[in-house]
Structure formats: structure tokens, C-alpha cells
């Protein structure tokens, strides 16, 4: 049934995008600027449905003469109704204010064409207790689809009955949304038609005493701050929503929109789209206003999970080291494809460990925080979380074994949402890949540069570890 739906979709849509469950909301410019196409759904950072951008032109195909012999993936789960923080801090207050306003005589949305839908609009989250943090209906399909795409990409790395399929593993942190994403992914890997057990999902604890041996190191790091970045992001929120509030006020609805209301409506564009398939909140904002919303989360994640949080590289490093060691090992016959499902935090932490998307490298400044001014957008920034952690966003490491006229030997490349992302000064191999020994040096050097997990986190419990050992 699920499979049938996928086939139907790809026939109906002539331009096949990563996943076309949701129609794009595209803002265009005047008739002389036909190249300008602004897809709102690609600027919602962690609320963006999965998409791929390729700005550096590198092909995701293996370079000629090269074969991918091993790969390790770290994947964020599929679409959810809302995360608990967004729901409690942002959506719920707006929904309440909207509800209250419906009984006020001086509030009338029907006169404002853009906002008239609010007269009859109801929340897509109808039962927060049951829905918040859960996969949406489309979530399972997205993860299934992702599994099928990896099956196309790595047919030679999938287990067959002969190579003992029953021991093939996929890892998932323990939350329902990550576990369910892994299950749906697993079904997709085999087209959902395999009747025998074809492997197992290994659940990894999300506890506070896991040390580094977890896919959710932010939860076992006492010094990790969930609220980091909120202060800075809020300054920007107050700043950029001013003009939106004025624009809405001029529509004469009588509803006094607050900064939080604007944030909630922008988040609802994303959440309602993955719940209902589309959202009338998307077209009410301009491209400029979407870029401001995107910048809000880029600021927040910069201070919470990126280069603005000094501990970030130490939290991502255990996965980088463990996965790089897997790639470096001589070829084994048991498993060559390592897929792990986790939450939005981990891919961002891993990118800082790898030294990718560091604004400072481009700006040439030492104080990274100055690359996030709070009174204007830094349009030059490298840290754009829409491109990093959309739903199902992932970081992957591929080992390429090459035997061509130009390149012989083993190489490693990083993929971010399927697209190659060359490492700084470690890109002399084919198509921007890094020779395996240089790559291992690169990882060793970065590993040595940052404090180990337990130390940087101030871990107090005795049985902590600095090593991610789930793959051995
Ligand atoms: C909604 O109205 C109720 C009752 O008048 C009030 O207690 C509550 O604070 C209001 N909520 C918001 C978010 O305005
Ligand atoms: C809201 O405004 C519209 C158009 O001006 C009007 O027809 C309608 O009766 C108003 N609704 C309320 C509840 O006042
Ligand atoms: C497959 O792996 C299982 C678990 O390690 C083992 O018990 C079984 O003998 C293996 N089967 C084959 C055909 O190698
Ligand atoms: C997670 O899923 C399990 C099994 O499907 C269910 O029993 C449990 O209530 C779910 N947990 C939450 C927090 O929803
Ligand atoms: C440490 O012990 C706790 C409590 O028994 C356990 O939950 C946790 O997984 C252990 N941590 C490690 C890194 O083994
Ligand atoms: C909006 O603000 C104006 C001016 O402060 C006030 O008169 C009006 O009652 C407010 N409307 C609502 C719905 O709170
Ligand atoms: C950036 O700001 C954060 C939070 O204030 C701070 O912890 C960090 O050290 C700053 N980074 C630099 C390079 O100054
Ligand atoms: C980011 O880049 C700056 C400038 O090159 C460098 O000083 C800093 O160490 C980098 N941060 C990390 C975590 O790699």
C-alpha cells in the first residue's frame, strides 16, 4: 500500500524532488527575473521537510572508478506534530490567544484577505497529549522513502540471505519518533515486502548517565544548556517581527499580534504542512520575513549546538571517531552500512566536530559570535540550519575505494543530506574527497584539539565514558 503510493507520486510529479508529499510554496519575482524561485519550505530550518541543495556542484555519485565500500549515517527522525518546547512555549500561547479572540467583538479577521482564513481555522494539533513529539502520518512514509533511496544508492552494501541478513542492524535512540523512523526506514530499505526478519533495530538509551555512549550526548552532558541561544534569538525576534506586526495591524483585524504570535504562525506553516499537507500560514509572509525567521533559528542553534557553544565539538566527536574507525577498518563481511537515527541536535554537533559550516573561516574573524549580529541578517554566513537539519537531515561518511587511471586507494567524503561537503584542507582526492590516511589524521587532530566528553561536560557519575561503543 505504502509502496503503491510512492510509485503513484513519482509518476504524477514531473519534477521529482527529494520527496513531494507537500506542494512547494514558491515565491517568485517579476517576469524579467524568472530564475528567482523562493521555496518557503526550504527556509524553515528544523521544520523544513527533507530537501537537498547542491551549491558546490559536486556530484553525489561515486567518482568514476570508485566504489563506496562502507558508509556511516547519522539521521534525524521524520516529521513530527510539534516538539514539546515549540508547542508549550510558542504554539500553545498563540492558539489560546486566538481562541480567546474569537469571542471578542472588536476582533474580526474577515476584512483582511491574507488573514481571513483565521475566522474558521482550527489547530492541526487536535490532541496535544497524544500528538506532540509523535510522527505525523507522512513521517513514516518519509522514513520509508529514505530507506528505499539508500537501497538504490548502496545495493551492494545491503545484506542478502547469504550474508546473514538476520544480524544486519540499524541503530536508533530510544524515543518513539526515532525508533519508529528506524522501523519505517528498515521497511523502506527492503520495499516493505520482505516477510522474513531482515535485521534488527538496536535501541540506544537516552539517559542522563550514558556518558558519550549514546546517540543523544546532549542529554547526558550536565553542562549542556537547552536554553542557550534563547536570549540572543529573542533579541532578533523582537527586532524582525516589528515590521510584520505593523503590517498586520494595518489590516485592521483588531487582533494585536505579538512577537510570539508571529513566531508561532511561521512555525505553523511548517508543522501544519507536515500534518495536513499544506498550510495557509505559509503564503502570508514575504521571502524577507522567512529569511528573518530562518535567521532566528540559526542564531539559536549557533549558541546551543553550533560554534557559539564551546562544548559542541566534544559532543559530536564520539560519533565521528567511532564511525571513522569503522570506515578505516579492513573490509569486513558482516556489515558495511551503519545507519543511526537520532534527534536534531546530533547532526549539528557532529558538523562542528568535523569543522564544517564554520562562519569564522569565511569571515576571517576570531570571535565567531560577531558573525551573528542581532540587528541585521548576516547573509554571508555558512551556518544555515535549513540546509543541515531539515526533517530526516543527515550527515554521512562514505569510504570510497578507487582504482582508476587518476586515483588509486581509499578516500573518505562527507555527505550532508546526500550532497558531498569537502573538508577544509582535506579534499585532494577525487571529487573533493580526502585520502583515507589524511582523513584519519584530520579526525585525530580535531579529536586532540577539544576536551573529552566527560571533562567538558563536568560529568559526576562514576561509570562515564568518552567513547561511543554501540557499533562494536
Ligand atoms: C484567555 O482568556 C482567559 C479567560 O478570560 C484568560 O484567563 C487567559 O489568560 C486568556 N489567555 C490568553 C493567552 O490570553
Ligand atoms: C466581520 O467583518 C465582516 C466584513 O466587514 C462582516 O460582514 C462581519 O459581520 C463581521 N463579523 C463580525 C463577527 O463582526
Ligand atoms: C547468522 O548470525 C547468527 C547470529 O550471529 C548466527 O547464530 C547464525 O549462525 C548465522 N547464520 C549464518 C548462515 O551464518
Ligand atoms: C511509545 O510507544 C510505545 C509502544 O508503541 C507505547 O506503549 C508508548 O506509550 C509510547 N510512548 C509515548 C511516550 O508515547
Ligand atoms: C552507568 O550506570 C547507569 C545506572 O546503572 C546506567 O543507566 C548507565 O547506562 C551507565 N552508563 C554507562 C556509560 O555505562
Ligand atoms: C489591542 O490594543 C489596543 C490598543 O492598545 C486596545 O485598545 C485593544 O483592546 C487591543 N485589542 C485586543 C483584542 O486585545
Ligand atoms: C560565544 O558566546 C557564547 C555564549 O555567550 C560563549 O559561551 C562563547 O564562549 C562565545 N564564543 C566566543 C568565541 O567568544
Ligand atoms: C572556526 O573557525 C575559526 C577561524 O578559522 C577557528 O578559530 C575556530 O577554531 C573554528 N572553530 C571550530 C570549532 O572548529
Coordinates of C-alpha atoms and ligand atoms in Angstrom, one line a residue:
X1 CA 0.0 0.0 0.0
X2 CA 2.7 2.4 1.0
X3 CA 4.8 1.3 -1.9
X4 CA 1.9 1.8 -4.3
X5 CA 1.6 5.4 -3.1
X6 CA 5.2 6.1 -3.7
X7 CA 5.0 4.9 -7.3
X8 CA 1.9 7.0 -7.9
X9 CA 3.6 10.0 -6.6
X10 CA 6.7 9.7 -8.8
X11 CA 4.5 9.3 -11.8
X12 CA 2.3 12.3 -11.1
X13 CA 5.1 14.7 -10.3
X14 CA 7.1 15.6 -13.4
X15 CA 9.9 17.3 -11.5
X16 CA 10.9 14.7 -9.0
X17 CA 12.1 16.4 -5.8
X18 CA 13.5 14.6 -2.8
X19 CA 10.1 13.9 -1.5
X20 CA 7.0 15.5 -3.0
X21 CA 4.4 14.9 -0.2
X22 CA 3.9 18.6 0.2
X23 CA 3.4 21.1 -2.6
X24 CA 6.2 23.8 -2.6
X25 CA 5.2 27.3 -1.6
X26 CA 7.2 29.2 -4.1
X27 CA 7.6 33.0 -4.1
X28 CA 8.6 34.4 -7.5
X29 CA 9.7 37.8 -8.7
X30 CA 8.7 39.9 -11.7
X31 CA 8.6 38.5 -15.3
X32 CA 12.2 39.5 -16.0
X33 CA 13.6 37.5 -13.1
X34 CA 12.5 34.0 -14.0
X35 CA 15.4 32.4 -12.1
X36 CA 14.1 33.7 -8.7
X37 CA 12.3 30.9 -7.0
X38 CA 12.0 31.0 -3.3
X39 CA 10.6 27.8 -1.8
X40 CA 9.3 28.7 1.7
X41 CA 9.5 25.1 2.8
X42 CA 13.3 25.2 2.3
X43 CA 13.8 28.0 4.8
X44 CA 12.1 26.6 7.9
X45 CA 15.3 25.2 9.5
X46 CA 14.4 22.2 11.6
X47 CA 10.8 22.4 10.4
X48 CA 11.7 22.1 6.8
X49 CA 10.6 18.8 5.1
X50 CA 13.6 17.0 3.7
X51 CA 15.3 18.6 0.8
X52 CA 18.7 18.7 -0.8
X53 CA 20.7 21.7 -2.1
X54 CA 23.8 21.5 -4.2
X55 CA 25.6 24.7 -4.2
X56 CA 29.1 23.4 -4.9
X57 CA 28.2 21.4 -7.9
X58 CA 29.8 18.1 -6.7
X59 CA 28.0 15.0 -7.8
X60 CA 26.7 12.7 -5.1
X61 CA 27.5 9.7 -7.4
X62 CA 30.7 7.9 -6.5
X63 CA 33.5 9.4 -8.7
X64 CA 34.4 7.3 -11.7
X65 CA 36.5 4.3 -10.8
X66 CA 35.4 4.5 -7.2
X67 CA 33.1 2.3 -5.2
X68 CA 31.5 3.1 -1.8
X69 CA 32.7 0.1 0.3
X70 CA 31.4 1.4 3.7
X71 CA 29.2 4.2 4.9
X72 CA 28.0 5.5 8.3
X73 CA 24.9 7.7 8.5
X74 CA 23.6 9.8 11.4
X75 CA 19.9 10.7 10.6
X76 CA 17.4 12.9 12.2
X77 CA 13.9 11.4 12.6
X78 CA 11.0 12.0 10.3
X79 CA 8.2 14.7 10.6
X80 CA 6.5 15.2 14.0
X81 CA 3.4 17.1 15.0
X82 CA 5.5 19.5 17.1
X83 CA 8.3 19.3 19.6
X84 CA 7.4 19.8 23.2
X85 CA 9.3 23.1 23.5
X86 CA 7.8 24.7 20.4
X87 CA 4.3 23.5 21.4
X88 CA 4.5 24.8 25.0
X89 CA 6.5 27.9 24.6
X90 CA 5.3 29.2 21.2
X91 CA 2.3 27.4 19.7
X92 CA 0.1 26.9 22.7
X93 CA 0.1 30.6 23.8
X94 CA -0.8 31.7 20.3
X95 CA -3.6 29.1 20.0
X96 CA -5.0 30.3 23.3
X97 CA -4.9 33.9 22.3
X98 CA -6.6 33.1 19.1
X99 CA -9.3 31.1 20.9
X100 CA -9.9 34.0 23.3
X101 CA -10.1 36.5 20.4
X102 CA -12.9 34.6 18.8
X103 CA -15.3 35.8 21.5
X104 CA -14.1 39.4 21.3
X105 CA -16.3 41.8 19.4
X106 CA -13.5 44.1 18.3
X107 CA -11.6 41.3 16.6
X108 CA -12.6 40.4 13.0
X109 CA -10.3 38.7 10.6
X110 CA -12.6 38.5 7.6
X111 CA -11.7 42.0 6.5
X112 CA -8.0 41.1 6.0
X113 CA -7.7 39.0 2.9
X114 CA -4.4 37.3 3.9
X115 CA -5.7 36.6 7.4
X116 CA -9.3 35.9 6.7
X117 CA -8.8 32.2 7.0
X118 CA -8.3 32.7 10.7
X119 CA -12.0 33.1 11.0
X120 CA -12.5 29.4 10.5
X121 CA -9.1 28.0 11.0
X122 CA -8.6 25.3 13.6
X123 CA -5.3 23.9 15.0
X124 CA -3.8 20.9 13.2
X125 CA -2.8 19.7 16.7
X126 CA -6.1 18.4 18.0
X127 CA -4.9 16.4 20.9
X128 CA -1.6 17.6 22.2
X129 CA -1.1 14.8 24.7
X130 CA -1.3 12.2 22.0
X131 CA 0.4 14.1 19.2
X132 CA 3.2 16.3 20.4
X133 CA 6.6 14.6 19.8
X134 CA 4.9 11.9 17.6
X135 CA 5.5 11.2 13.9
X136 CA 2.9 12.6 11.6
X137 CA 1.1 10.3 9.1
X138 CA 3.6 11.4 6.4
X139 CA 6.5 10.8 8.8
X140 CA 6.5 7.1 8.4
X141 CA 6.3 7.5 4.6
X142 CA 9.2 9.9 4.6
X143 CA 11.4 7.5 6.5
X144 CA 10.3 4.6 4.3
X145 CA 11.1 6.6 1.2
X146 CA 14.6 7.4 2.6
X147 CA 15.2 3.7 3.2
X148 CA 14.3 3.0 -0.4
X149 CA 16.6 5.7 -1.6
X150 CA 19.5 4.3 0.3
X151 CA 18.7 0.9 -1.1
X152 CA 19.2 2.4 -4.6
X153 CA 22.3 4.1 -3.5
X154 CA 24.0 1.1 -1.8
X155 CA 22.6 -2.1 -3.3
X156 CA 26.0 -3.8 -2.8
X157 CA 26.1 -2.9 0.9
X158 CA 22.7 -4.4 1.8
X159 CA 22.7 -7.8 3.4
X160 CA 21.4 -10.7 1.5
X161 CA 20.2 -14.0 2.9
X162 CA 23.6 -15.5 2.1
X163 CA 25.5 -12.9 4.1
X164 CA 23.3 -13.4 7.1
X165 CA 20.7 -10.8 7.0
X166 CA 19.4 -11.6 10.4
X167 CA 22.3 -9.8 12.0
X168 CA 22.0 -6.6 10.0
X169 CA 21.5 -3.7 12.4
X170 CA 20.1 -0.2 12.4
X171 CA 20.5 1.9 15.5
X172 CA 18.0 4.3 17.0
X173 CA 17.9 6.4 20.1
X174 CA 15.1 5.2 22.3
X175 CA 12.4 7.8 21.8
X176 CA 9.3 6.7 19.9
X177 CA 9.9 9.0 17.0
X178 CA 13.4 7.9 16.4
X179 CA 12.5 4.2 16.9
X180 CA 9.5 4.5 14.5
X181 CA 11.6 6.3 12.0
X182 CA 14.2 3.5 12.1
X183 CA 11.4 0.9 11.7
X184 CA 9.9 2.6 8.7
X185 CA 13.3 3.2 7.2
X186 CA 14.1 -0.5 7.6
X187 CA 10.9 -1.4 5.8
X188 CA 11.8 1.0 3.0
X189 CA 15.2 -0.5 2.6
X190 CA 13.5 -3.7 1.6
X191 CA 10.5 -2.2 -0.2
X192 CA 8.2 -3.2 2.7
X193 CA 7.7 -6.6 1.2
X194 CA 10.2 -8.7 3.0
X195 CA 8.4 -11.3 5.0
X196 CA 11.3 -12.7 7.0
X197 CA 13.1 -10.8 9.7
X198 CA 15.7 -8.9 7.9
X199 CA 17.6 -7.4 10.7
X200 CA 17.1 -5.5 13.9
X201 CA 16.7 -2.0 15.2
X202 CA 19.1 -1.6 18.2
X203 CA 17.7 0.9 20.7
X204 CA 20.2 3.2 22.4
X205 CA 19.3 4.7 25.8
X206 CA 18.8 8.4 26.0
X207 CA 19.6 8.5 29.8
X208 CA 21.4 11.1 31.7
X209 CA 24.2 8.7 32.8
X210 CA 25.1 7.4 29.4
X211 CA 28.3 9.4 29.1
X212 CA 29.4 9.5 25.4
X213 CA 27.9 6.1 24.7
X214 CA 24.7 7.4 23.3
X215 CA 23.2 9.0 20.2
X216 CA 21.9 11.8 22.4
X217 CA 25.0 13.1 24.2
X218 CA 23.3 16.5 25.0
X219 CA 21.1 14.6 27.4
X220 CA 24.0 13.0 29.3
X221 CA 26.0 16.2 29.4
X222 CA 25.2 18.1 32.6
X223 CA 26.7 21.4 31.2
X224 CA 24.7 21.3 28.0
X225 CA 22.2 24.1 28.1
X226 CA 18.9 23.7 26.3
X227 CA 18.1 27.4 26.7
X228 CA 21.5 28.6 25.3
X229 CA 20.8 30.9 22.4
X230 CA 17.2 31.8 23.5
X231 CA 18.3 35.2 24.8
X232 CA 20.1 36.2 21.6
X233 CA 17.4 34.7 19.3
X234 CA 14.8 36.7 21.2
X235 CA 16.5 39.9 20.7
X236 CA 16.4 39.2 17.0
X237 CA 12.8 38.0 17.2
X238 CA 11.7 41.3 18.8
X239 CA 13.6 43.2 16.1
X240 CA 12.4 41.4 13.0
X241 CA 8.8 40.9 14.0
X242 CA 8.3 44.7 14.5
X243 CA 7.6 45.4 10.8
X244 CA 5.4 42.3 10.5
X245 CA 3.3 43.3 13.5
X246 CA 2.9 46.7 11.9
X247 CA 1.9 45.2 8.6
X248 CA -0.7 43.0 10.2
X249 CA -2.0 45.8 12.4
X250 CA -2.6 47.9 9.3
X251 CA -5.0 45.2 8.1
X252 CA -7.4 46.3 10.8
X253 CA -8.3 43.0 12.3
X254 CA -8.3 44.3 15.8
X255 CA -6.1 41.4 17.0
X256 CA -2.8 42.7 18.5
X257 CA -0.2 40.3 17.2
X258 CA 2.8 39.8 19.5
X259 CA 6.3 38.7 18.5
X260 CA 5.5 35.2 19.8
X261 CA 2.3 35.1 17.7
X262 CA 4.4 35.8 14.6
X263 CA 6.9 33.1 15.5
X264 CA 4.0 30.7 16.1
X265 CA 2.4 31.4 12.8
X266 CA 5.7 30.9 11.0
X267 CA 6.3 27.6 12.8
X268 CA 2.7 26.6 12.0
X269 CA 3.5 26.9 8.3
X270 CA 6.0 24.1 8.8
X271 CA 4.0 22.0 11.3
X272 CA 0.6 22.3 9.6
X273 CA 2.2 21.4 6.2
X274 CA 3.6 18.1 7.5
X275 CA 0.3 17.3 9.4
X276 CA -2.3 18.4 6.8
X277 CA -0.3 18.6 3.6
X278 CA -0.4 22.4 3.3
X279 CA -0.8 25.5 5.4
X280 CA -2.4 28.9 4.8
X281 CA 0.2 30.4 7.1
X282 CA 2.9 29.9 4.5
X283 CA 1.8 32.5 1.9
X284 CA 1.1 35.3 4.4
X285 CA 4.8 36.1 4.9
X286 CA 7.3 37.6 2.4
X287 CA 10.6 36.0 1.4
X288 CA 12.3 38.6 3.5
X289 CA 10.2 37.7 6.5
X290 CA 11.0 34.0 6.0
X291 CA 14.7 34.7 5.9
X292 CA 14.4 36.5 9.2
X293 CA 12.6 33.5 10.7
X294 CA 15.4 31.2 9.4
X295 CA 18.0 33.5 10.9
X296 CA 16.2 33.3 14.3
X297 CA 16.8 29.6 14.5
X298 CA 20.3 29.9 13.0
X299 CA 21.1 32.2 15.9
X300 CA 19.5 29.8 18.4
X301 CA 21.3 26.7 17.2
X302 CA 24.6 28.6 16.8
X303 CA 24.7 29.3 20.6
X304 CA 23.1 26.0 21.6
X305 CA 24.6 23.4 19.2
X306 CA 27.0 25.1 16.9
X307 CA 30.2 27.1 17.0
X308 CA 28.8 29.6 19.6
X309 CA 28.8 26.8 22.2
X310 CA 32.4 25.9 23.1
X311 CA 31.5 22.3 24.0
X312 CA 29.8 21.4 20.7
X313 CA 32.8 19.7 19.0
X314 CA 33.4 17.5 22.1
X315 CA 29.8 16.3 22.0
X316 CA 29.8 15.4 18.3
X317 CA 33.3 13.8 18.4
X318 CA 32.5 10.4 19.8
X319 CA 30.3 9.6 16.8
X320 CA 32.9 11.0 14.4
X321 CA 35.7 8.9 16.0
X322 CA 33.6 5.7 16.2
X323 CA 32.3 6.0 12.6
X324 CA 35.7 6.9 11.2
X325 CA 37.2 3.9 12.9
X326 CA 34.6 1.7 11.3
X327 CA 35.5 3.1 7.9
X328 CA 39.2 2.7 8.5
X329 CA 38.9 -1.0 9.4
X330 CA 39.8 -3.5 6.7
X331 CA 36.7 -4.6 4.9
X332 CA 34.5 -6.9 6.9
X333 CA 31.8 -9.2 5.7
X334 CA 29.2 -8.7 8.4
X335 CA 28.1 -5.1 7.9
X336 CA 29.3 -2.2 5.9
X337 CA 26.4 0.2 6.2
X338 CA 25.8 1.8 9.6
X339 CA 22.6 3.9 10.0
X340 CA 21.7 5.6 13.2
X341 CA 18.5 7.6 14.0
X342 CA 18.6 10.4 16.5
X343 CA 17.3 13.9 17.2
X344 CA 18.1 17.3 15.6
X345 CA 20.9 18.1 18.0
X346 CA 23.3 15.4 17.0
X347 CA 24.0 16.2 13.3
X348 CA 24.7 19.8 14.2
X349 CA 27.2 18.8 16.9
X350 CA 28.9 16.4 14.5
X351 CA 29.3 19.1 11.9
X352 CA 31.2 21.3 14.4
X353 CA 33.4 18.3 15.3
X354 CA 34.2 18.0 11.6
X355 CA 34.8 21.7 11.3
X356 CA 32.2 22.3 8.6
X357 CA 29.9 25.4 8.1
X358 CA 32.1 27.5 10.4
X359 CA 31.2 31.1 9.7
X360 CA 34.6 32.3 11.0
X361 CA 36.5 30.5 8.3
X362 CA 34.8 32.7 5.7
X363 CA 34.6 36.0 7.7
X364 CA 38.2 35.7 9.0
X365 CA 37.2 36.8 12.5
X366 CA 38.2 35.1 15.7
X367 CA 35.1 35.9 17.7
X368 CA 32.6 33.7 16.0
X369 CA 29.7 35.3 17.8
X370 CA 30.2 38.6 15.9
X371 CA 29.2 36.7 12.8
X372 CA 25.6 36.7 14.2
X373 CA 24.7 40.3 14.6
X374 CA 21.3 40.7 16.2
X375 CA 20.1 43.8 14.3
X376 CA 20.6 42.5 10.7
X377 CA 20.9 39.2 8.9
X378 CA 24.4 38.0 8.1
X379 CA 23.7 36.9 4.6
X380 CA 27.3 35.7 4.2
X381 CA 27.0 33.1 7.0
X382 CA 27.9 29.5 6.4
X383 CA 25.7 28.2 9.3
X384 CA 22.3 27.8 7.6
X385 CA 20.4 25.2 9.6
X386 CA 17.7 24.8 6.9
X387 CA 20.3 23.1 4.8
X388 CA 21.6 21.0 7.7
X389 CA 18.8 19.7 9.8
X390 CA 15.5 19.6 7.8
X391 CA 13.4 16.6 8.8
X392 CA 15.4 13.4 8.1
X393 CA 18.5 15.7 7.8
X394 CA 21.7 13.6 7.9
X395 CA 25.4 13.6 8.0
X396 CA 27.2 10.6 6.4
X397 CA 30.7 9.4 5.9
X398 CA 31.5 7.3 2.9
X399 CA 34.6 5.3 2.3
X400 CA 35.5 5.1 -1.4
X401 CA 37.8 2.5 -2.8
X402 CA 39.2 3.7 -6.1
X403 CA 41.1 2.1 -8.9
X404 CA 41.2 4.5 -11.8
X405 CA 43.8 6.0 -14.0
X406 CA 44.0 9.1 -11.9
X407 CA 43.2 7.8 -8.4
X408 CA 44.1 4.6 -6.6
X409 CA 43.5 3.9 -3.0
X410 CA 40.9 4.7 -0.3
X411 CA 39.2 8.0 0.3
X412 CA 36.6 9.4 2.6
X413 CA 34.0 12.0 1.9
X414 CA 31.3 13.7 4.0
X415 CA 27.7 13.9 2.7
X416 CA 25.3 16.4 4.2
X417 CA 21.8 15.5 3.1
X418 CA 23.2 13.3 0.3
X419 CA 25.4 16.1 -1.1
X420 CA 29.2 15.9 -0.8
X421 CA 30.7 18.5 1.5
X422 CA 34.5 18.7 1.3
X423 CA 36.5 19.1 4.5
X424 CA 38.7 22.1 4.8
X425 CA 42.3 21.3 3.6
X426 CA 41.4 17.6 3.3
X427 CA 39.9 17.4 -0.2
X428 CA 42.7 16.3 -2.5
X429 CA 41.0 13.1 -3.5
X430 CA 38.6 12.6 -6.4
X431 CA 35.6 14.9 -6.3
X432 CA 36.7 16.7 -3.2
X433 CA 37.2 13.5 -1.1
X434 CA 40.0 13.1 1.3
X435 CA 42.6 10.3 1.1
X436 CA 41.9 7.9 4.0
X437 CA 45.2 8.3 5.9
X438 CA 44.8 12.1 5.7
X439 CA 41.2 11.9 6.8
X440 CA 42.1 9.8 9.8
X441 CA 44.9 12.4 10.7
X442 CA 42.3 15.1 10.3
X443 CA 39.9 13.4 12.7
X444 CA 42.8 12.6 15.2
X445 CA 43.9 16.2 15.1
X446 CA 40.4 17.6 15.8
X447 CA 39.9 14.9 18.4
X448 CA 43.0 16.1 20.2
X449 CA 42.0 19.7 20.0
X450 CA 38.9 19.5 22.1
X451 CA 38.3 18.4 25.7
X452 CA 36.9 14.9 26.1
X453 CA 33.2 14.4 26.7
X454 CA 33.2 13.7 30.5
X455 CA 35.6 16.5 31.3
X456 CA 33.9 19.2 29.2
X457 CA 30.5 18.2 30.5
X458 CA 31.5 18.1 34.1
X459 CA 30.2 14.6 34.4
X460 CA 29.9 13.5 38.1
X461 CA 28.7 9.9 37.8
X462 CA 31.5 7.3 38.1
X463 CA 30.7 5.0 35.2
X464 CA 31.0 7.6 32.4
X465 CA 32.8 7.0 29.2
X466 CA 34.3 9.2 26.4
X467 CA 33.7 6.6 23.8
X468 CA 30.7 5.7 21.6
X469 CA 30.9 1.9 21.6
X470 CA 27.5 0.9 20.2
X471 CA 28.8 -0.3 16.9
X472 CA 31.2 -2.9 18.2
Ligands
LIG1 C1 -7.8 33.7 27.7 O1 -8.9 34.1 28.4 C2 -9.0 33.6 29.7 C3 -10.3 33.9 30.3 O2 -10.7 35.2 30.1 C4 -7.8 34.1 30.5 O3 -7.8 33.6 31.8 C5 -6.5 33.8 29.8 O4 -5.4 34.4 30.4 C6 -6.5 34.2 28.3 N1 -5.4 33.7 27.7 C7 -4.6 34.3 26.8 C8 -3.4 33.6 26.3 O5 -4.9 35.5 26.6
LIG2 C1 -16.6 40.9 10.2 O1 -16.5 41.8 9.1 C2 -17.3 41.4 8.0 C3 -16.9 42.3 6.8 O2 -16.7 43.6 7.2 C4 -18.7 41.4 8.4 O3 -19.5 41.0 7.3 C5 -19.0 40.5 9.6 O4 -20.3 40.6 10.0 C6 -18.0 40.8 10.7 N1 -18.2 39.8 11.7 C7 -18.4 40.1 13.0 C8 -18.4 38.9 13.9 O5 -18.4 41.2 13.4
LIG3 C1 23.8 -15.7 11.4 O1 24.1 -14.9 12.6 C2 23.5 -15.6 13.7 C3 23.8 -14.6 14.9 O2 25.1 -14.2 15.0 C4 24.2 -16.9 13.9 O3 23.6 -17.6 15.0 C5 23.9 -17.8 12.7 O4 24.6 -19.0 12.8 C6 24.4 -17.0 11.4 N1 23.9 -17.8 10.2 C7 24.7 -17.9 9.2 C8 24.1 -18.7 8.0 O5 25.9 -17.6 9.1
LIG4 C1 5.8 4.8 22.7 O1 5.4 3.6 22.0 C2 5.0 2.6 22.9 C3 4.8 1.3 22.1 O2 4.2 1.6 20.8 C4 3.8 3.0 23.7 O3 3.4 1.9 24.5 C5 4.2 4.2 24.5 O4 3.0 4.7 25.2 C6 4.7 5.3 23.6 N1 5.3 6.3 24.5 C7 4.9 7.5 24.4 C8 5.6 8.5 25.3 O5 4.0 7.9 23.7
LIG5 C1 26.0 4.0 34.3 O1 25.1 3.4 35.2 C2 23.7 3.8 35.0 C3 22.9 3.3 36.1 O2 23.1 1.9 36.2 C4 23.3 3.3 33.6 O3 22.0 3.7 33.3 C5 24.2 3.9 32.5 O4 23.9 3.3 31.3 C6 25.7 3.6 32.8 N1 26.5 4.4 31.9 C7 27.4 3.8 31.2 C8 28.2 4.8 30.3 O5 27.6 2.6 31.1
LIG6 C1 -5.3 46.0 21.1 O1 -4.6 47.1 21.5 C2 -5.4 48.3 21.6 C3 -4.5 49.4 21.9 O2 -3.7 49.1 22.9 C4 -6.5 48.0 22.6 O3 -7.4 49.2 22.6 C5 -7.3 46.8 22.1 O4 -8.3 46.5 23.1 C6 -6.4 45.6 22.0 N1 -7.2 44.5 21.4 C7 -7.2 43.3 21.9 C8 -8.0 42.3 21.2 O5 -6.6 43.0 22.9
LIG7 C1 30.0 32.9 22.1 O1 29.0 33.1 23.1 C2 28.8 32.1 23.9 C3 27.6 32.4 24.8 O2 27.7 33.6 25.3 C4 30.1 31.9 24.8 O3 29.9 30.8 25.6 C5 31.3 31.6 23.8 O4 32.5 31.4 24.5 C6 31.4 32.7 22.8 N1 32.4 32.3 21.8 C7 33.5 33.0 21.6 C8 34.4 32.5 20.5 O5 33.7 34.1 22.2
LIG8 C1 36.1 28.1 13.5 O1 36.9 28.9 12.7 C2 37.8 29.8 13.4 C3 38.6 30.6 12.3 O2 39.2 29.7 11.4 C4 38.7 28.9 14.3 O3 39.5 29.8 15.0 C5 37.8 28.1 15.2 O4 38.7 27.3 16.0 C6 36.9 27.2 14.4 N1 36.0 26.5 15.3 C7 35.9 25.2 15.4 C8 35.1 24.6 16.4 O5 36.5 24.5 14.6

